[in-house]
CSV table of C-alpha atoms in Angstrom, one decimal:
chain,number,residue,atom,x,y,z
A,10,UNK,CA,-29.1,-43.5,-7.6
A,11,UNK,CA,-29.0,-43.0,-3.9
A,12,UNK,CA,-25.6,-43.9,-3.8
A,13,UNK,CA,-24.7,-41.4,-6.6
A,14,UNK,CA,-26.5,-38.6,-4.4
A,15,UNK,CA,-24.5,-39.6,-1.5
A,16,UNK,CA,-21.2,-39.6,-3.6
A,17,UNK,CA,-22.1,-36.1,-4.6
A,18,UNK,CA,-22.8,-34.9,-1.1
A,19,UNK,CA,-19.6,-36.4,0.3
A,20,UNK,CA,-17.8,-34.3,-2.6
A,21,UNK,CA,-19.5,-31.3,-1.7
A,22,UNK,CA,-18.8,-31.5,1.8
A,23,UNK,CA,-14.7,-32.1,1.1
A,24,UNK,CA,-14.8,-29.2,-1.0
A,25,UNK,CA,-16.2,-27.0,1.5
A,26,UNK,CA,-14.3,-28.6,4.2
A,27,UNK,CA,-11.0,-27.9,1.8
A,28,UNK,CA,-11.8,-23.8,2.4
A,29,UNK,CA,-12.5,-24.3,5.8
A,30,UNK,CA,-9.3,-25.8,7.2
A,31,UNK,CA,-6.9,-23.9,9.3
A,32,UNK,CA,-3.9,-22.0,7.6
A,33,UNK,CA,-0.6,-23.2,7.5
A,34,UNK,CA,-1.4,-26.9,6.5
A,35,UNK,CA,0.0,-26.3,3.1
A,36,UNK,CA,3.4,-25.3,1.8
A,37,UNK,CA,4.6,-23.7,-1.4
A,38,UNK,CA,7.2,-25.7,-3.6
A,39,UNK,CA,10.6,-23.8,-3.9
A,40,UNK,CA,10.8,-21.3,-6.8
A,41,UNK,CA,14.2,-22.9,-7.7
A,42,UNK,CA,16.0,-19.7,-7.9
A,43,UNK,CA,17.6,-16.8,-5.7
A,44,UNK,CA,17.4,-13.9,-8.2
A,45,UNK,CA,20.6,-12.4,-6.3
A,46,UNK,CA,22.8,-12.8,-9.7
A,47,UNK,CA,21.9,-10.3,-12.6
A,48,UNK,CA,21.1,-11.9,-15.7
A,49,UNK,CA,22.5,-10.4,-19.1
A,50,UNK,CA,20.0,-10.1,-22.0
A,51,UNK,CA,21.0,-13.3,-23.8
A,52,UNK,CA,20.6,-15.2,-20.3
A,53,UNK,CA,17.3,-13.9,-19.6
A,54,UNK,CA,15.9,-14.5,-23.0
A,55,UNK,CA,17.1,-18.2,-22.7
A,56,UNK,CA,15.7,-18.6,-19.2
A,57,UNK,CA,12.3,-17.4,-20.4
A,58,UNK,CA,12.4,-19.7,-23.5
A,59,UNK,CA,12.8,-22.6,-21.0
A,60,UNK,CA,10.2,-21.3,-18.7
A,61,UNK,CA,7.9,-20.9,-21.6
A,62,UNK,CA,8.0,-24.8,-22.3
A,63,UNK,CA,7.4,-25.3,-18.6
A,64,UNK,CA,4.3,-23.4,-18.4
A,65,UNK,CA,2.5,-24.7,-21.4
A,66,UNK,CA,-0.3,-26.3,-19.1
A,67,UNK,CA,0.2,-23.7,-16.4
A,68,UNK,CA,-3.6,-23.2,-15.8
A,69,UNK,CA,-4.1,-26.8,-14.8
A,70,UNK,CA,-1.9,-26.0,-11.9
A,71,UNK,CA,-3.6,-22.6,-11.3
A,72,UNK,CA,-6.9,-24.2,-10.8
A,73,UNK,CA,-5.5,-27.0,-8.5
A,74,UNK,CA,-7.4,-27.3,-5.2
A,75,UNK,CA,-4.4,-26.6,-2.9
A,76,UNK,CA,-3.3,-23.5,-5.0
A,77,UNK,CA,-7.1,-22.2,-4.9
A,78,UNK,CA,-7.1,-23.0,-1.4
A,79,UNK,CA,-4.2,-20.7,-0.5
A,80,UNK,CA,-5.8,-18.3,-2.6
A,81,UNK,CA,-9.0,-18.3,-0.9
A,82,UNK,CA,-7.0,-17.8,2.6
A,83,UNK,CA,-5.0,-14.7,1.2
A,84,UNK,CA,-8.5,-13.2,-0.2
A,85,UNK,CA,-10.2,-13.6,3.3
A,86,UNK,CA,-7.2,-12.5,5.1
A,87,UNK,CA,-7.1,-9.1,2.8
A,88,UNK,CA,-10.6,-8.7,3.7
A,89,UNK,CA,-12.0,-5.8,1.1
A,90,UNK,CA,-15.0,-4.7,-0.1
A,91,UNK,CA,-17.4,-6.6,-2.5
A,92,UNK,CA,-17.3,-6.2,-6.3
A,93,UNK,CA,-20.3,-5.4,-8.6
A,94,UNK,CA,-22.2,-8.5,-7.7
A,95,UNK,CA,-22.3,-7.8,-3.9
A,96,UNK,CA,-20.6,-11.0,-3.0
A,97,UNK,CA,-18.9,-11.0,0.3
A,98,UNK,CA,-15.8,-13.1,1.4
A,99,UNK,CA,-17.9,-15.4,3.5
A,100,UNK,CA,-20.6,-16.3,0.9
A,101,UNK,CA,-17.7,-17.1,-1.3
A,102,UNK,CA,-16.5,-19.7,0.9
A,103,UNK,CA,-20.1,-21.1,0.8
A,104,UNK,CA,-20.3,-20.8,-3.0
A,105,UNK,CA,-16.8,-22.8,-3.4
A,106,UNK,CA,-17.9,-25.4,-1.3
A,107,UNK,CA,-20.8,-26.2,-3.8
A,108,UNK,CA,-19.2,-24.7,-7.0
A,109,UNK,CA,-15.6,-25.5,-7.1
A,110,UNK,CA,-15.8,-28.1,-9.7
A,111,UNK,CA,-17.8,-26.1,-11.8
A,112,UNK,CA,-15.6,-23.1,-11.4
A,113,UNK,CA,-12.4,-25.1,-12.3
A,114,UNK,CA,-14.1,-26.4,-15.5
A,115,UNK,CA,-15.0,-23.1,-16.7
A,116,UNK,CA,-11.6,-21.9,-16.3
A,117,UNK,CA,-10.1,-24.9,-18.0
A,118,UNK,CA,-12.7,-24.7,-21.0
A,119,UNK,CA,-12.5,-21.0,-21.3
A,120,UNK,CA,-16.0,-20.4,-20.5
A,121,UNK,CA,-15.5,-18.5,-17.6
A,122,UNK,CA,-16.9,-14.8,-17.8
A,123,UNK,CA,-14.9,-12.4,-16.0
A,124,UNK,CA,-16.8,-9.5,-14.3
A,125,UNK,CA,-16.5,-5.7,-14.8
A,126,UNK,CA,-14.5,-4.2,-11.8
A,127,UNK,CA,-16.4,-1.4,-9.3
A,128,UNK,CA,-14.8,1.9,-9.9
A,129,UNK,CA,-13.8,3.5,-6.5
A,130,UNK,CA,-12.0,7.0,-6.2
A,131,UNK,CA,-10.1,7.8,-3.2
A,132,UNK,CA,-8.4,11.2,-2.5
A,133,UNK,CA,-4.4,11.3,-2.9
A,134,UNK,CA,-2.5,12.9,-0.3
A,135,UNK,CA,-0.8,15.3,-2.6
A,136,UNK,CA,-4.2,16.4,-4.3
A,137,UNK,CA,-6.1,14.7,-6.9
A,138,UNK,CA,-8.0,11.6,-7.2
A,139,UNK,CA,-6.5,7.9,-7.4
A,140,UNK,CA,-9.0,5.4,-9.6
A,141,UNK,CA,-9.4,1.6,-7.7
A,142,UNK,CA,-10.9,-1.0,-9.5
A,143,UNK,CA,-12.5,-3.6,-7.2
A,144,UNK,CA,-13.1,-6.8,-8.5
A,145,UNK,CA,-15.9,-9.4,-7.6
A,146,UNK,CA,-14.4,-11.8,-4.7
A,147,UNK,CA,-14.4,-14.8,-7.3
A,148,UNK,CA,-12.4,-12.7,-9.5
A,149,UNK,CA,-10.2,-11.6,-6.7
A,150,UNK,CA,-9.9,-15.5,-6.0
A,151,UNK,CA,-8.8,-16.4,-9.3
A,152,UNK,CA,-6.4,-13.7,-10.0
A,153,UNK,CA,-5.0,-14.4,-6.5
A,154,UNK,CA,-4.5,-18.0,-7.8
A,155,UNK,CA,-2.7,-16.7,-11.1
A,156,UNK,CA,-0.6,-14.6,-8.9
A,157,UNK,CA,0.6,-17.3,-6.9
A,158,UNK,CA,2.0,-19.5,-9.7
A,159,UNK,CA,3.3,-16.6,-11.8
A,160,UNK,CA,5.2,-15.3,-8.9
A,161,UNK,CA,7.2,-18.8,-9.0
A,162,UNK,CA,8.6,-17.8,-12.4
A,163,UNK,CA,9.0,-14.2,-12.2
A,164,UNK,CA,10.2,-13.5,-8.7
A,165,UNK,CA,13.7,-15.2,-9.1
A,166,UNK,CA,14.5,-12.7,-12.2
A,167,UNK,CA,13.5,-9.4,-10.8
A,168,UNK,CA,15.6,-6.8,-10.0
A,169,UNK,CA,17.5,-6.6,-6.5
A,170,UNK,CA,16.7,-3.0,-6.6
A,171,UNK,CA,13.0,-3.8,-7.0
A,172,UNK,CA,11.3,-3.4,-3.7
A,173,UNK,CA,7.4,-2.9,-4.4
A,174,UNK,CA,4.7,-5.4,-3.7
A,175,UNK,CA,7.3,-8.3,-3.5
A,176,UNK,CA,7.4,-11.0,-0.8
A,177,UNK,CA,10.5,-10.3,2.0
A,178,UNK,CA,10.8,-6.8,0.6
A,179,UNK,CA,9.8,-3.4,1.9
A,180,UNK,CA,9.8,0.1,1.8
A,181,UNK,CA,12.3,0.3,4.7
A,182,UNK,CA,14.7,-1.9,2.5
A,183,UNK,CA,14.6,0.4,-0.1
A,184,UNK,CA,15.1,3.4,2.0
A,185,UNK,CA,18.3,1.8,3.5
A,186,UNK,CA,19.6,1.0,0.4
A,187,UNK,CA,19.2,4.4,-0.9
A,188,UNK,CA,21.0,5.9,1.7
A,189,UNK,CA,23.9,3.6,1.2
A,190,UNK,CA,24.2,5.0,-2.4
A,191,UNK,CA,24.0,8.7,-0.9
A,192,UNK,CA,26.8,8.1,1.5
A,193,UNK,CA,29.1,6.8,-1.2
A,194,UNK,CA,28.8,10.2,-2.9
A,195,UNK,CA,26.0,9.8,-5.2
A,196,UNK,CA,23.9,12.6,-3.6
A,197,UNK,CA,22.2,13.6,-6.9
A,198,UNK,CA,18.9,12.1,-7.6
A,199,UNK,CA,17.1,11.8,-10.8
A,200,UNK,CA,13.7,11.3,-9.5
A,201,UNK,CA,11.3,10.0,-12.2
A,202,UNK,CA,7.6,10.2,-11.9
A,203,UNK,CA,5.1,8.2,-14.0
A,204,UNK,CA,2.0,9.8,-15.0
A,205,UNK,CA,-1.1,7.9,-14.1
A,206,UNK,CA,1.1,4.5,-14.5
A,207,UNK,CA,-1.5,1.9,-13.6
A,208,UNK,CA,-3.9,3.6,-15.8
A,209,UNK,CA,-1.8,3.8,-18.9
A,210,UNK,CA,-0.1,0.3,-19.1
A,211,UNK,CA,0.1,-0.6,-22.6
A,212,UNK,CA,-1.8,-3.9,-23.2
A,213,UNK,CA,-0.3,-5.2,-26.2
A,214,UNK,CA,3.3,-4.4,-24.8
A,215,UNK,CA,2.6,-6.1,-21.3
A,216,UNK,CA,1.1,-9.3,-23.3
A,217,UNK,CA,4.0,-9.5,-25.4
A,218,UNK,CA,6.1,-9.6,-22.6
A,219,UNK,CA,3.9,-12.1,-20.8
A,220,UNK,CA,3.9,-14.4,-23.9
A,221,UNK,CA,7.7,-14.8,-23.9
A,222,UNK,CA,7.8,-16.6,-20.6
A,223,UNK,CA,4.4,-18.2,-20.6
A,224,UNK,CA,3.5,-21.0,-22.7
A,225,UNK,CA,-0.1,-21.5,-21.7
A,226,UNK,CA,-2.5,-19.8,-24.2
A,227,UNK,CA,-5.6,-20.2,-22.3
A,228,UNK,CA,-3.9,-18.4,-19.5
A,229,UNK,CA,-2.9,-15.7,-21.5
A,230,UNK,CA,-6.5,-15.0,-22.7
A,231,UNK,CA,-7.6,-15.3,-19.3
A,232,UNK,CA,-5.2,-12.2,-18.4
A,233,UNK,CA,-6.0,-10.3,-21.2
A,234,UNK,CA,-10.0,-10.6,-20.2
A,235,UNK,CA,-9.0,-9.3,-16.7
A,236,UNK,CA,-6.8,-6.4,-18.4
A,237,UNK,CA,-10.0,-5.3,-20.8
A,238,UNK,CA,-12.6,-5.9,-18.0
A,239,UNK,CA,-14.9,-2.8,-18.0
A,240,UNK,CA,-15.0,-0.5,-15.0
A,241,UNK,CA,-18.7,0.1,-13.5
A,242,UNK,CA,-19.5,3.4,-12.3
A,243,UNK,CA,-23.1,4.0,-10.9
A,244,UNK,CA,-24.4,1.4,-13.1
A,245,UNK,CA,-22.6,2.4,-16.2
A,246,UNK,CA,-19.5,0.2,-17.7
A,247,UNK,CA,-16.8,2.0,-19.3
A,248,UNK,CA,-14.4,-0.2,-21.7
A,249,UNK,CA,-10.8,-0.1,-21.1
A,250,UNK,CA,-8.4,-0.3,-23.9
A,251,UNK,CA,-5.2,0.3,-21.3
A,252,UNK,CA,-4.0,0.0,-17.8
A,253,UNK,CA,-4.4,-2.3,-15.1
A,254,UNK,CA,-6.6,-0.6,-12.1
A,255,UNK,CA,-5.4,-1.1,-8.5
A,256,UNK,CA,-7.4,-3.1,-6.4
A,257,UNK,CA,-7.0,-6.6,-7.8
A,258,UNK,CA,-4.4,-9.1,-6.5
A,259,UNK,CA,-3.0,-9.4,-10.0
A,260,UNK,CA,-2.2,-5.9,-10.8
A,261,UNK,CA,0.8,-5.2,-8.8
A,262,UNK,CA,2.6,-8.4,-10.4
A,263,UNK,CA,2.1,-7.2,-13.6
A,264,UNK,CA,3.3,-3.4,-13.1
A,265,UNK,CA,6.5,-5.4,-11.7
A,266,UNK,CA,6.7,-7.3,-14.8
A,267,UNK,CA,6.2,-4.1,-17.0
A,268,UNK,CA,8.7,-2.4,-15.0
A,269,UNK,CA,11.2,-5.0,-14.8
A,270,UNK,CA,12.3,-4.0,-18.4
A,271,UNK,CA,13.0,-0.5,-17.0
A,272,UNK,CA,15.0,-2.2,-14.2
A,273,UNK,CA,17.0,-4.3,-16.7
A,274,UNK,CA,17.6,-1.5,-18.8
A,275,UNK,CA,19.2,0.6,-15.8
A,276,UNK,CA,21.0,-2.5,-14.7
A,277,UNK,CA,22.6,-2.9,-18.2
A,278,UNK,CA,23.8,0.8,-17.8
A,279,UNK,CA,25.4,0.3,-14.6
A,280,UNK,CA,23.2,2.5,-12.8
A,281,UNK,CA,22.4,2.7,-8.9
A,282,UNK,CA,18.9,2.9,-8.2
A,283,UNK,CA,16.0,2.1,-5.9
A,284,UNK,CA,12.3,1.2,-7.6
A,285,UNK,CA,9.1,0.9,-5.6
A,286,UNK,CA,6.3,0.3,-7.7
A,287,UNK,CA,6.4,3.1,-10.1
A,288,UNK,CA,8.5,5.3,-8.0
A,289,UNK,CA,11.9,5.1,-9.3
A,290,UNK,CA,15.0,7.1,-8.2
A,291,UNK,CA,18.5,6.8,-10.0
A,292,UNK,CA,21.2,8.0,-7.8
A,293,UNK,CA,24.4,9.9,-9.5
A,294,UNK,CA,27.5,12.0,-8.6
A,295,UNK,CA,26.6,15.1,-10.3
A,296,UNK,CA,24.0,17.3,-11.4
A,297,UNK,CA,25.1,16.8,-15.0
A,298,UNK,CA,25.2,13.1,-15.0
A,299,UNK,CA,21.6,13.4,-13.7
A,300,UNK,CA,20.5,15.4,-16.6
A,301,UNK,CA,21.7,13.0,-19.1
A,302,UNK,CA,20.4,9.9,-17.3
A,303,UNK,CA,16.9,11.9,-16.9
A,304,UNK,CA,16.8,12.5,-20.9
A,305,UNK,CA,18.0,9.1,-22.2
A,306,UNK,CA,15.9,7.1,-19.5
A,307,UNK,CA,12.7,9.4,-20.1
A,308,UNK,CA,13.2,8.4,-23.8
A,309,UNK,CA,13.3,4.9,-23.0
A,310,UNK,CA,10.3,4.9,-20.7
A,311,UNK,CA,8.3,6.9,-23.5
A,312,UNK,CA,9.3,5.4,-26.7
A,313,UNK,CA,10.2,1.6,-25.6
A,314,UNK,CA,7.5,0.9,-22.7
A,315,UNK,CA,4.7,3.4,-24.2
A,316,UNK,CA,4.3,5.0,-20.8
A,317,UNK,CA,4.3,8.6,-19.9
A,318,UNK,CA,6.7,10.5,-17.5
A,319,UNK,CA,5.1,13.4,-15.8
A,320,UNK,CA,7.9,15.8,-16.9
A,321,UNK,CA,6.5,18.6,-14.4
A,322,UNK,CA,7.2,16.2,-11.3
A,323,UNK,CA,10.1,14.7,-12.6
A,324,UNK,CA,13.4,16.2,-12.0
A,325,UNK,CA,17.1,16.1,-11.4
A,326,UNK,CA,17.5,17.3,-7.4
A,327,UNK,CA,19.8,16.8,-4.5
A,328,UNK,CA,18.8,14.4,-2.2
A,329,UNK,CA,18.1,16.8,0.5
A,330,UNK,CA,15.3,18.0,-1.8
A,331,UNK,CA,13.8,14.7,-2.7
A,332,UNK,CA,10.9,12.7,-1.0
A,333,UNK,CA,11.2,9.3,-1.6
A,334,UNK,CA,8.4,6.8,0.2
A,335,UNK,CA,7.7,9.7,2.6
A,336,UNK,CA,11.3,10.1,4.0
A,337,UNK,CA,14.0,12.6,2.8
A,338,UNK,CA,17.5,11.1,2.9
A,339,UNK,CA,20.6,13.5,3.6
A,340,UNK,CA,24.3,13.1,2.9
A,341,UNK,CA,26.4,11.3,5.9
A,342,UNK,CA,23.5,8.9,6.4
A,343,UNK,CA,21.2,11.4,7.9
A,344,UNK,CA,17.4,10.1,7.3
A,345,UNK,CA,14.2,12.4,8.5
A,346,UNK,CA,10.8,12.6,7.8
A,347,UNK,CA,9.8,14.4,4.8
A,348,UNK,CA,8.1,17.7,5.5
A,349,UNK,CA,4.9,16.5,3.5
A,350,UNK,CA,4.8,13.4,5.6
A,351,UNK,CA,4.5,15.6,8.9
A,352,UNK,CA,2.2,17.7,7.2
A,353,UNK,CA,-0.1,14.8,6.3
A,354,UNK,CA,0.2,13.6,10.0
A,355,UNK,CA,-1.1,16.9,11.3
A,356,UNK,CA,-4.0,17.0,9.0
A,357,UNK,CA,-5.1,13.6,10.2
A,358,UNK,CA,-4.6,14.7,13.7
A,359,UNK,CA,-6.7,17.8,12.9
A,360,UNK,CA,-9.4,15.6,11.8
A,361,UNK,CA,-9.4,13.2,14.7
A,362,UNK,CA,-9.6,16.0,17.4
A,363,UNK,CA,-12.0,18.2,15.4
A,364,UNK,CA,-14.2,19.7,18.2
A,365,UNK,CA,-17.5,19.0,16.6
A,366,UNK,CA,-17.2,15.3,16.4
A,367,UNK,CA,-19.4,14.3,19.3
A,368,UNK,CA,-17.6,11.2,20.3
A,369,UNK,CA,-16.1,10.3,23.5
A,370,UNK,CA,-12.9,11.7,24.6
A,371,UNK,CA,-11.6,8.1,25.2
A,372,UNK,CA,-12.4,7.1,21.6
A,373,UNK,CA,-10.6,10.1,20.4
A,374,UNK,CA,-7.3,9.0,22.3
A,375,UNK,CA,-7.7,5.3,20.8
A,376,UNK,CA,-8.1,6.8,17.1
A,377,UNK,CA,-4.8,8.7,18.0
A,378,UNK,CA,-2.8,5.9,19.5
A,379,UNK,CA,-3.8,4.0,16.3
A,380,UNK,CA,-2.5,6.4,14.0
A,381,UNK,CA,0.6,7.2,16.3
A,382,UNK,CA,1.6,3.6,16.6
A,383,UNK,CA,1.3,3.0,12.9
A,384,UNK,CA,2.8,6.0,11.8
A,385,UNK,CA,5.9,5.7,14.0
A,386,UNK,CA,6.4,2.1,13.0
A,387,UNK,CA,6.6,3.0,9.2
A,388,UNK,CA,9.0,6.2,10.0
A,389,UNK,CA,11.1,4.3,12.5
A,390,UNK,CA,14.2,5.2,10.2
A,391,UNK,CA,14.3,8.7,10.9
A,392,UNK,CA,17.5,9.5,13.0
A,393,UNK,CA,17.5,13.2,12.7
A,394,UNK,CA,15.4,16.3,13.8
A,395,UNK,CA,13.6,14.2,16.3
A,396,UNK,CA,13.1,17.1,18.8
A,397,UNK,CA,10.1,18.0,16.0
A,398,UNK,CA,8.2,15.2,17.3
A,399,UNK,CA,8.6,16.7,21.0
A,400,UNK,CA,6.8,19.7,19.9
A,401,UNK,CA,4.3,17.8,18.2
A,402,UNK,CA,3.3,16.0,21.2
A,403,UNK,CA,2.6,19.0,23.0
A,404,UNK,CA,0.6,20.6,20.2
A,405,UNK,CA,-1.5,17.2,20.2
A,406,UNK,CA,-2.0,17.6,24.0
A,407,UNK,CA,-3.2,21.0,23.5
A,408,UNK,CA,-5.6,19.9,20.7
A,409,UNK,CA,-7.0,17.2,23.2
A,410,UNK,CA,-7.4,20.1,26.2
A,411,UNK,CA,-9.3,22.0,23.6
A,412,UNK,CA,-11.7,19.0,22.9
A,413,UNK,CA,-12.1,18.2,26.3
A,414,UNK,CA,-13.0,21.8,27.4
A,415,UNK,CA,-15.3,22.1,24.5
A,416,UNK,CA,-17.2,18.6,25.9
A,417,UNK,CA,-17.5,20.3,29.0
A,418,UNK,CA,-19.5,23.2,27.3
A,419,UNK,CA,-20.6,25.6,30.1
A,420,UNK,CA,-18.3,27.5,32.3
A,421,UNK,CA,-19.3,26.1,35.4
A,422,UNK,CA,-18.8,22.4,33.9
A,423,UNK,CA,-15.2,23.7,33.0
A,424,UNK,CA,-14.8,25.1,36.4
A,425,UNK,CA,-16.1,21.7,38.2
A,426,UNK,CA,-13.6,19.9,35.8
A,427,UNK,CA,-10.5,22.0,36.7
A,428,UNK,CA,-11.6,21.7,40.7
A,429,UNK,CA,-11.6,18.0,40.6
A,430,UNK,CA,-7.8,18.0,39.1
A,431,UNK,CA,-6.8,20.0,42.2
A,432,UNK,CA,-6.6,23.5,40.5
A,433,UNK,CA,-7.6,26.2,43.2
A,434,UNK,CA,-10.9,27.8,43.2
A,435,UNK,CA,-9.5,31.3,42.1
A,436,UNK,CA,-7.6,29.8,39.1
A,437,UNK,CA,-10.3,27.7,38.0
A,438,UNK,CA,-12.5,30.7,37.9
A,439,UNK,CA,-10.1,32.9,36.1
A,440,UNK,CA,-9.7,30.4,33.4
A,441,UNK,CA,-13.2,30.1,32.6
A,442,UNK,CA,-14.2,33.9,33.3
A,443,UNK,CA,-11.2,35.6,31.4
A,444,UNK,CA,-10.6,33.4,28.3
A,445,UNK,CA,-11.5,34.1,24.7
A,446,UNK,CA,-12.7,30.9,23.0
A,447,UNK,CA,-11.4,27.0,23.6
A,448,UNK,CA,-7.8,27.3,21.8
A,449,UNK,CA,-7.2,30.2,24.0
A,450,UNK,CA,-8.4,28.7,27.0
A,451,UNK,CA,-6.4,25.7,26.2
A,452,UNK,CA,-3.3,27.3,26.8
A,453,UNK,CA,-3.9,28.7,30.3
A,454,UNK,CA,-1.3,27.7,32.9
A,455,UNK,CA,-4.0,26.3,35.0
A,456,UNK,CA,-5.4,24.1,32.3
A,457,UNK,CA,-2.0,22.7,31.3
A,458,UNK,CA,-1.4,21.8,35.1
A,459,UNK,CA,-4.8,20.2,35.3
A,460,UNK,CA,-4.3,18.2,32.1
A,461,UNK,CA,-0.7,17.3,32.5
A,462,UNK,CA,1.5,14.9,31.4
A,463,UNK,CA,0.3,12.2,33.9
A,464,UNK,CA,-3.5,12.8,33.3
A,465,UNK,CA,-2.6,12.1,29.5
A,466,UNK,CA,-0.8,8.9,30.8
A,467,UNK,CA,-3.4,7.7,32.5
A,468,UNK,CA,-5.9,7.9,29.4
A,469,UNK,CA,-3.2,5.7,27.8
A,470,UNK,CA,-2.0,8.6,25.3
A,471,UNK,CA,1.2,7.5,23.0
A,472,UNK,CA,4.0,9.8,22.6
A,473,UNK,CA,5.3,10.3,19.1
A,474,UNK,CA,8.8,11.4,20.4
A,475,UNK,CA,9.3,8.5,22.9
A,476,UNK,CA,8.4,6.0,20.2
A,477,UNK,CA,10.6,7.6,17.8
A,478,UNK,CA,13.4,7.6,20.1
A,479,UNK,CA,12.9,3.7,20.9
């Protein structure tokens, strides 16, 4: 009896150790394909049929200790808030150390119960709200484990023109490829907007697609359980009959599997296109050709894929009038930041420098720097109209001067600040006595001389213009 308890204790310890080991100790087997050659329909069906045979017991590999370990590390790395059960990622590590065998058994015997997702609404930049469904950390672990194994089979057959939610691919690559198409003379863009794509994915179509390449019935039933998991909002659970809400690790892969049918259709027609998630642009040489493509592809999307095209937002436009992944692409290789992207940046800066925030000036600088660094890292491909950012730098500095003046509050405190920055007494009094409001005061020459470039450099303020010029 004592020996049995000792073995059980050692097993629990081993399992806990499994989920606390350092990253990088495990390698993933190669997928066995490059995905660089386009497959025709017959070849694809043949490949899926072979894949279906190879995946008859895929769930067993999904719940393998090593795969679950990698999944846990990814979930922990992504962080994120908890689901409806309130369990956080650190609690998950402890829970796995004690219950990993039970979890594996319930999954293999189909006794595991998928939890509802927690509904979260976030504001979209262009207006409206995006609905997220946050799974529990246990469900995120399982979804990530499924994702890792399914990706081995689907990544090699995905289109080269698909860039979103894929390892080794990025929005920058999509922008660079789109720019090449435009430089080839394909300046007209069939800009397709899918209406609430993640909320309207047809479950039957998706499961039919998965069943062609996945032979494990248990796994398929687990995936449909995740698709149909209810969404909880303020204690009430709403059942879902369509969609795969954003927020879980499995949704991006499933969305690519759904839209891979669109990719294959576009490839079979010989179109030049770039797709990033549900944002798809097709590049053609004339408006007339674009209108023909828009009509036929919209028909395919709505009738075959059972998705909805947002005809108000979709259209055939010249490349200079299209916003793609935050950029606008021009003929001859010109890449600029889209107007709406600059507007959103300015809105963010206004929020950070709001004068009634009541936070330290140094903290405002820190928040601005984080925004500027992240923004310029993403928009580093822009190669024209860069003087716009020099003007933005000046506007940011004026917002900060205004914030600093407001922090001083009283006239005498502002006077002392200006004097401490080597502004003559007369000019300092002139600023505080003859200004109409903080914004007006921030434009005074003496204020600009006091809080000049060197002053902002000492505070460590980053420059949009200099970062974009690198």
